[in-house]
Amino acid sequence: MSTSVLVINCGSSSIKYALVSERREDRIYGLAENLGGADARIKGITVGGEPLELSIPYADHEKALETLLARLANYKPQAIGHRVVHGGSLTKAELLTPEIIDRIRAATPLAPLHNPAHLIGIDATMRLFPELPQVAVFDTAFHQTMPAHAYRYAVPKFLFTEHNVRRYGFHGTSHAYVSERGSQLAGQVKRGGWLTAHLGNGSSTCAIWNGESQDTSMGMTPLEGVVMGTRSGDIDPSLHSFLASNLGWDIAKIDTMLNKESGLLGLSDQLSNDMRTLIEAADTGHEDAQLAIEVFCYRLAKSLAALSCALPRLDGLFFTGGIGENSAYIREKTMAYLPHFGFALDKTRNNGLKRGTEGRIDNGTGPQIWVIPTDEEGRIAKETEQVVEQAKTADVHVQMA
Ligand code: ADP
């Protein structure tokens, strides 16, 4: 088999994995979930494209990875790429060394839920595959090109200089992949000004100029920005003191409410965080579901319009993520709030786009509008290969010197 990279995304009790080789059709992927529990299991797609379901009671991350790799015996990866949410000030993917692992650990206060889980995964793969090169690819890295006027908050300076309080942005691998792929399809490789809308359970927007992120909707944490499945997105920061003073809520309760009980779920009165369910309910007249969808689309349009300020010129917009790729309805509703830049959706093209396909959906009179299915695993594998290649070259130079 050709070179392949095992891409791993570790959560506190789950591991998403994909064995990525040159041909996308050959990809093997799946999810180990409920790790540590009696119902721990692996669900995925095997080498032959068959569904796989394997019970691994009480397995931890290491055991799950070991089981997984045993099943892929003939498909040994040449490298491992770890998705890491927060890289702090790291600006690009890095070979995992003790120093880089320390820096991931140091960024834990900025991503307390994610980075510790990634470190568990890194620790497990380091022990299981000490001979394989391992690379960390950061969600934040793509946004390190943002200028200070985009990443600074208007709060006292010492919070930035002494405590790293600033906007970082997330979903970097997706925004990077989609804008690169989209501008290629648009015939303007890396050139020009593009907006991206990554709309999944977590959602964010990004403004990209000549291949570099200029601004994005998520901030110091993934809570800032547009409305998401269960996250509120932007709110008045005074809500915290209002809830503390009037309802006696503590910070942990407020944090949980804003991250887990808000967004589409909150607006729909806890009906669902899933856009498909909301669209079905809205169709049957569910008013809270209708409002949730309207707020989602309006806030999204507002975010895209605001981000256009980061671009000297606007060439177009790319939709991606589960909602952006699959819902012509949400795309149409969002574009209805954005007539100002000359955007003109072609409804037939929009409605005709098949699930999982790339396609242009504007009528040719204004900035382009495209749907570009994201490929975060593919991008992580590519960056992993590049880092490993660079390290090999550097090694040869050191040996020759
Ligand atoms: P994640 O952020 O977890 O990777 P996804 O990118 O898979 O999530 O997006 C999940 C979201 O996509 C859910 O809200 C789901 O309802 C939505 N979605 C998937 N297919 C459709 C569809 N056909 N119409 C509307 N929403 C959809």
PDB file of C-alpha atoms and ligand atoms in Angstrom, residues 16 198-202 273-277 279 321-323 326-327 355, ligand 1:
ATOM      1  CA  LYS A  16     -11.855   9.543  16.109  1.00  0.00           C
ATOM      2  CA  HIS A 198     -17.808  25.971   8.545  1.00  0.00           C
ATOM      3  CA  LEU A 199     -21.215  24.889   9.851  1.00  0.00           C
ATOM      4  CA  GLY A 200     -21.344  21.714  11.916  1.00  0.00           C
ATOM      5  CA  ASN A 201     -22.074  21.073  15.581  1.00  0.00           C
ATOM      6  CA  GLY A 202     -19.456  23.740  16.166  1.00  0.00           C
ATOM      7  CA  ASN A 273     -29.061  20.702  18.656  1.00  0.00           C
ATOM      8  CA  ASP A 274     -29.344  18.847  15.352  1.00  0.00           C
ATOM      9  CA  MET A 275     -30.211  21.019  12.353  1.00  0.00           C
ATOM     10  CA  ARG A 276     -32.011  18.205  10.527  1.00  0.00           C
ATOM     11  CA  THR A 277     -34.422  17.697  13.445  1.00  0.00           C
ATOM     12  CA  ILE A 279     -35.765  21.770   9.944  1.00  0.00           C
ATOM     13  CA  GLY A 321     -19.401  21.334   7.457  1.00  0.00           C
ATOM     14  CA  GLY A 322     -22.420  19.042   7.926  1.00  0.00           C
ATOM     15  CA  ILE A 323     -24.928  21.899   7.628  1.00  0.00           C
ATOM     16  CA  ASN A 326     -25.930  19.390   3.055  1.00  0.00           C
ATOM     17  CA  SER A 327     -28.562  22.035   3.609  1.00  0.00           C
ATOM     18  CA  ARG A 355     -24.613  15.442  -0.813  1.00  0.00           C
TER      19      ARG A 355
HETATM   20  P1  ADP B   1     -19.244  18.052  13.680  1.00  0.00           P
HETATM   21  O1  ADP B   1     -19.081  19.505  13.923  1.00  0.00           O
HETATM   22  O2  ADP B   1     -19.565  17.270  14.910  1.00  0.00           O
HETATM   23  O3  ADP B   1     -18.161  17.425  12.800  1.00  0.00           O
HETATM   24  P2  ADP B   1     -20.897  17.879  11.305  1.00  0.00           P
HETATM   25  O4  ADP B   1     -19.998  18.729  10.489  1.00  0.00           O
HETATM   26  O5  ADP B   1     -21.080  16.456  10.904  1.00  0.00           O
HETATM   27  O6  ADP B   1     -20.588  17.934  12.839  1.00  0.00           O
HETATM   28  O7  ADP B   1     -22.336  18.586  11.273  1.00  0.00           O
HETATM   29  C1  ADP B   1     -23.396  18.124  12.025  1.00  0.00           C
HETATM   30  C2  ADP B   1     -24.605  18.996  11.714  1.00  0.00           C
HETATM   31  O8  ADP B   1     -24.918  18.876  10.310  1.00  0.00           O
HETATM   32  C3  ADP B   1     -25.859  18.587  12.479  1.00  0.00           C
HETATM   33  O9  ADP B   1     -26.517  19.734  12.962  1.00  0.00           O
HETATM   34  C4  ADP B   1     -26.703  17.932  11.390  1.00  0.00           C
HETATM   35  O10 ADP B   1     -28.064  18.063  11.648  1.00  0.00           O
HETATM   36  C5  ADP B   1     -26.314  18.766  10.188  1.00  0.00           C
HETATM   37  N1  ADP B   1     -26.739  18.139   8.939  1.00  0.00           N
HETATM   38  C6  ADP B   1     -26.281  16.997   8.363  1.00  0.00           C
HETATM   39  N2  ADP B   1     -26.978  16.733   7.230  1.00  0.00           N
HETATM   40  C7  ADP B   1     -27.912  17.724   7.110  1.00  0.00           C
HETATM   41  C8  ADP B   1     -28.947  18.026   6.165  1.00  0.00           C
HETATM   42  N3  ADP B   1     -29.177  17.248   5.118  1.00  0.00           N
HETATM   43  N4  ADP B   1     -29.691  19.137   6.371  1.00  0.00           N
HETATM   44  C9  ADP B   1     -29.475  19.936   7.433  1.00  0.00           C
HETATM   45  N5  ADP B   1     -28.523  19.708   8.351  1.00  0.00           N
HETATM   46  C10 ADP B   1     -27.752  18.617   8.197  1.00  0.00           C
END
